[in-house]
Amino acid sequence: MSTTGAAADPLAALGSLPGVPESVESVRKSVDRVYGHRVMRRRSNEITSEAALRGARGSAALSGADWALEEVRRRSDFGVDDEARVMGAALRLTAEAGQLLSIWRQSPLRVLARLHLVAAADKGDEIGRPRQAGETVDEPLIELPLPSAAEVSGRLEGLSELIIAGSSAPALVTAAVVQGELLALRPFVSHNGLVARAAARIVLVGSGLDPKSVCPPEVGHAELGRAVYLAALDGYVSGTPEGMAAWIAHCGSAIELGARESTAVCEALQRGAA
């Protein structure tokens, strides 16, 4: 997302695109339903833990490791093959994201570097920093043209400035832009999808929309499917008002599905307690 010549608050401007205010309101109602559930008042920690697990599973599915939820619960070795490593990275990111909320608004680039370091779990020179000229990217499921390292650097700085400056834009809009920009840029040599979705979750939690992190949008993205996810991302990359609005609406639908999932968890716990 280029901010050159844009309004003082370009994120807020996106919030007024056709259809976006309706998506924002629908998301708010869905989140409020989860927080208003009687189980949340007594067992919110359990809902948060379950949402974290399901969110990690959903994010990993979008990155090529589509495991059943019970398989994720059962497994303890996440280093035996490529899919297991993807799942392990998603689980580590989910655990780490909650520790980075206080840093995000002051230094989003530092948070992104930390997320990549956690996801990669490696000690290579290319880990935990944006890629440099000549470095390749291992992100086979996203086939968009790859921006140059110079463009990545400039756009990351622009994104960082927007986050630090603050915005009156709804959390849905900011989270959608953060995720879309990171997916489009693929600023790291690997794990960009996982990092992008973890960063979007940080926005949703830190904004106060979902402070207990019980509405995992990754669940919704996975349920809607990778093809729909990538088609919506094409809209973001197009930069057109229609494309941007469609991506934001898609992200809103994912949050609503995540909220529905946690509502179902609440209902199951309530039946078990009856």
XYZ file of C-alpha atoms in Angstrom:
274
model
C 0.000 0.000 0.000
C 1.617 3.216 -1.149
C 1.068 6.294 0.978
C 2.675 8.784 -1.370
C 0.368 11.739 -1.859
C -2.278 10.041 0.238
C -4.517 11.658 2.784
C -3.233 12.306 6.291
C -4.945 9.131 7.472
C -5.086 6.769 4.474
C -6.261 3.859 6.611
C -9.301 5.845 7.724
C -10.049 6.614 4.084
C -10.186 2.882 3.358
C -12.757 2.535 6.113
C -15.230 4.547 4.066
C -14.980 2.424 0.903
C -18.309 0.971 -0.273
C -19.269 -2.038 1.806
C -16.519 -1.614 4.386
C -18.606 0.131 7.095
C -21.112 -2.720 6.865
C -18.304 -5.276 7.245
C -16.951 -3.401 10.253
C -20.364 -3.385 11.931
C -20.970 -7.053 11.181
C -17.593 -7.985 12.658
C -18.278 -5.974 15.788
C -21.607 -7.728 16.345
C -20.009 -11.152 15.856
C -17.224 -10.397 18.325
C -19.679 -8.954 20.838
C -21.717 -12.171 20.729
C -18.686 -14.203 21.796
C -17.771 -11.809 24.600
C -21.360 -11.734 25.785
C -21.573 -15.503 26.140
C -22.004 -16.627 29.728
C -19.105 -19.117 29.429
C -16.709 -16.261 28.622
C -17.369 -14.741 32.031
C -16.121 -17.858 33.813
C -13.815 -19.699 31.442
C -12.324 -17.115 29.103
C -8.805 -18.528 29.520
C -9.974 -21.858 28.134
C -11.597 -20.145 25.159
C -8.423 -18.161 24.486
C -6.283 -21.303 24.595
C -8.604 -23.185 22.273
C -8.788 -20.231 19.877
C -4.988 -20.086 19.791
C -4.749 -23.745 18.836
C -7.438 -23.486 16.178
C -5.979 -20.274 14.823
C -2.531 -21.835 14.483
C -4.046 -24.823 12.703
C -5.874 -22.525 10.295
C -2.812 -20.422 9.533
C -0.706 -23.528 8.919
C -3.382 -24.893 6.577
C -3.085 -21.771 4.429
C 0.679 -22.354 4.287
C 0.386 -25.942 3.134
C 0.031 -27.962 6.362
C -3.687 -28.767 6.470
C -3.924 -31.042 9.490
C -6.966 -32.145 11.426
C -7.334 -30.369 14.753
C -6.938 -33.609 16.700
C -3.691 -34.299 14.871
C -2.360 -30.947 16.059
C -3.367 -31.810 19.623
C -1.771 -35.240 19.433
C 1.565 -34.394 17.870
C 4.575 -33.268 19.856
C 7.314 -33.492 17.218
C 7.052 -30.608 14.793
C 10.415 -30.969 13.095
C 10.202 -34.238 11.210
C 9.135 -32.922 7.784
C 8.129 -29.735 5.964
C 4.458 -29.819 7.009
C 5.340 -30.502 10.629
C 7.761 -27.589 10.624
C 5.080 -25.289 9.228
C 2.693 -26.388 11.955
C 5.345 -25.909 14.612
C 6.073 -22.415 13.309
C 2.364 -21.513 13.421
C 2.072 -22.722 17.013
C 5.177 -20.818 18.104
C 3.923 -17.626 16.464
C 0.555 -17.883 18.183
C 2.293 -18.177 21.539
C 4.719 -15.350 20.801
C 2.257 -12.825 19.390
C 0.693 -12.124 22.766
C 4.065 -11.115 24.170
C 4.599 -8.423 21.553
C 1.505 -6.240 21.943
C 3.248 -3.494 23.907
C 6.021 -3.214 21.311
C 3.857 -3.182 18.187
C 2.661 0.432 18.306
C 6.177 1.763 19.002
C 8.228 -0.518 16.740
C 6.244 -2.696 14.332
C 9.334 -3.558 12.293
C 11.001 -4.926 15.395
C 7.946 -7.075 16.043
C 7.920 -8.383 12.477
C 11.597 -9.291 12.746
C 10.924 -11.131 15.992
C 7.979 -12.999 14.483
C 10.129 -14.192 11.606
C 12.889 -15.258 13.970
C 10.384 -17.291 15.994
C 8.782 -18.831 12.904
C 12.043 -19.782 11.223
C 13.668 -21.150 14.401
C 17.040 -20.954 12.654
C 20.283 -19.088 13.046
C 20.975 -18.142 9.446
C 22.072 -14.608 8.606
C 18.860 -14.054 6.632
C 16.564 -14.834 9.577
C 14.857 -12.034 11.490
C 15.458 -9.272 8.966
C 13.938 -8.201 5.624
C 15.415 -9.921 2.614
C 18.228 -8.288 0.697
C 18.842 -7.949 -3.034
C 19.517 -11.333 -4.594
C 17.928 -13.382 -1.825
C 15.159 -15.760 -2.837
C 11.831 -16.308 -1.087
C 10.395 -19.680 -0.141
C 6.657 -18.934 -0.302
C 5.345 -21.359 -2.962
C 1.651 -20.848 -2.280
C 1.736 -17.136 -3.187
C 2.554 -16.658 -6.850
C 2.295 -12.881 -7.119
C 5.194 -10.959 -8.661
C 7.881 -10.463 -6.034
C 8.730 -6.831 -5.196
C 12.393 -5.884 -5.124
C 14.270 -5.621 -1.841
C 14.395 -1.837 -2.304
C 10.610 -1.645 -2.745
C 10.126 -3.892 0.275
C 12.261 -1.603 2.422
C 10.361 1.520 1.387
C 6.921 0.022 1.817
C 7.760 -1.517 5.179
C 8.877 1.884 6.386
C 5.625 3.372 5.133
C 3.593 0.717 6.903
C 5.570 1.246 10.101
C 4.953 4.996 9.967
C 1.203 4.420 9.609
C 1.111 2.113 12.628
C 3.219 4.400 14.818
C 1.248 7.502 13.822
C -2.011 5.822 14.765
C -5.267 5.942 12.864
C -8.966 6.396 13.419
C -9.566 3.455 11.080
C -11.443 0.444 12.455
C -9.287 -2.467 13.613
C -10.591 -4.607 10.759
C -9.199 -2.158 8.193
C -5.803 -1.844 9.848
C -5.450 -5.598 10.303
C -6.452 -6.235 6.696
C -3.904 -3.739 5.398
C -1.120 -5.138 7.583
C -1.823 -8.664 6.433
C -2.301 -7.736 2.789
C 0.848 -5.646 2.644
C 3.012 -8.352 4.188
C 1.588 -11.002 1.883
C 2.168 -8.795 -1.143
C 5.713 -7.839 -0.139
C 6.885 -11.174 1.282
C 9.629 -9.255 3.094
C 11.349 -12.316 4.563
C 13.011 -15.289 2.907
C 10.355 -17.645 4.347
C 7.214 -17.934 6.521
C 5.715 -14.667 5.258
C 2.136 -15.937 5.299
C 2.421 -17.123 8.886
C 4.039 -13.852 9.956
C 1.414 -11.761 8.124
C -1.464 -13.526 9.848
C 0.217 -13.298 13.255
C 0.740 -9.565 12.750
C -2.920 -9.103 11.807
C -3.916 -10.925 14.998
C -1.721 -8.563 17.032
C -3.601 -5.618 15.508
C -6.992 -7.100 16.378
C -5.986 -7.824 19.963
C -4.067 -4.605 20.556
C -6.851 -2.456 19.110
C -9.306 -3.716 21.699
C -11.589 -5.346 19.156
C -10.639 -8.814 20.403
C -8.555 -8.207 23.557
C -8.706 -11.826 24.754
C -7.858 -13.188 21.293
C -10.875 -15.447 21.105
C -11.972 -14.740 17.508
C -9.202 -16.297 15.377
C -9.496 -15.025 11.795
C -7.097 -17.751 10.630
C -9.909 -20.233 11.273
C -12.150 -18.287 8.921
C -9.496 -17.872 6.237
C -8.890 -21.621 6.252
C -12.614 -22.386 6.163
C -13.149 -20.068 3.209
C -10.265 -21.824 1.449
C -6.875 -20.990 0.037
C -8.210 -20.221 -3.453
C -10.650 -17.629 -2.100
C -7.918 -16.205 0.130
C -5.542 -15.736 -2.799
C -8.273 -14.307 -5.026
C -9.114 -11.728 -2.364
C -5.416 -10.931 -2.001
C -5.309 -10.210 -5.739
C -7.866 -7.491 -5.041
C -5.620 -5.938 -2.412
C -2.607 -6.032 -4.705
C -4.601 -4.389 -7.499
C -4.843 -1.260 -5.362
C -8.271 -0.405 -6.773
C -11.008 0.753 -4.399
C -13.100 -2.275 -5.349
C -10.204 -4.673 -4.813
C -9.241 -3.146 -1.484
C -12.837 -3.209 -0.269
C -13.187 -6.855 -1.305
C -10.027 -7.804 0.618
C -11.190 -5.969 3.733
C -14.607 -7.628 3.494
C -12.927 -11.016 3.096
C -10.872 -10.402 6.237
C -14.056 -9.376 8.028
C -15.761 -12.608 7.007
C -12.783 -14.544 8.364
C -13.086 -12.847 11.754
C -16.812 -13.575 11.848
C -16.155 -17.256 11.153
C -13.494 -17.283 13.862
C -16.014 -15.764 16.256
C -18.580 -18.377 15.268
C -16.026 -21.112 15.993
C -15.379 -19.799 19.488
C -19.099 -19.413 20.124
C -19.450 -23.096 19.289
C -16.649 -23.881 21.763
C -18.494 -21.871 24.419
C -21.693 -23.792 23.703
C -19.856 -27.119 23.972
C -18.333 -26.147 27.303
C -21.721 -25.000 28.558
C -23.333 -28.308 27.611
C -20.519 -30.162 29.338
C -21.083 -28.186 32.518
C -24.843 -28.745 32.486
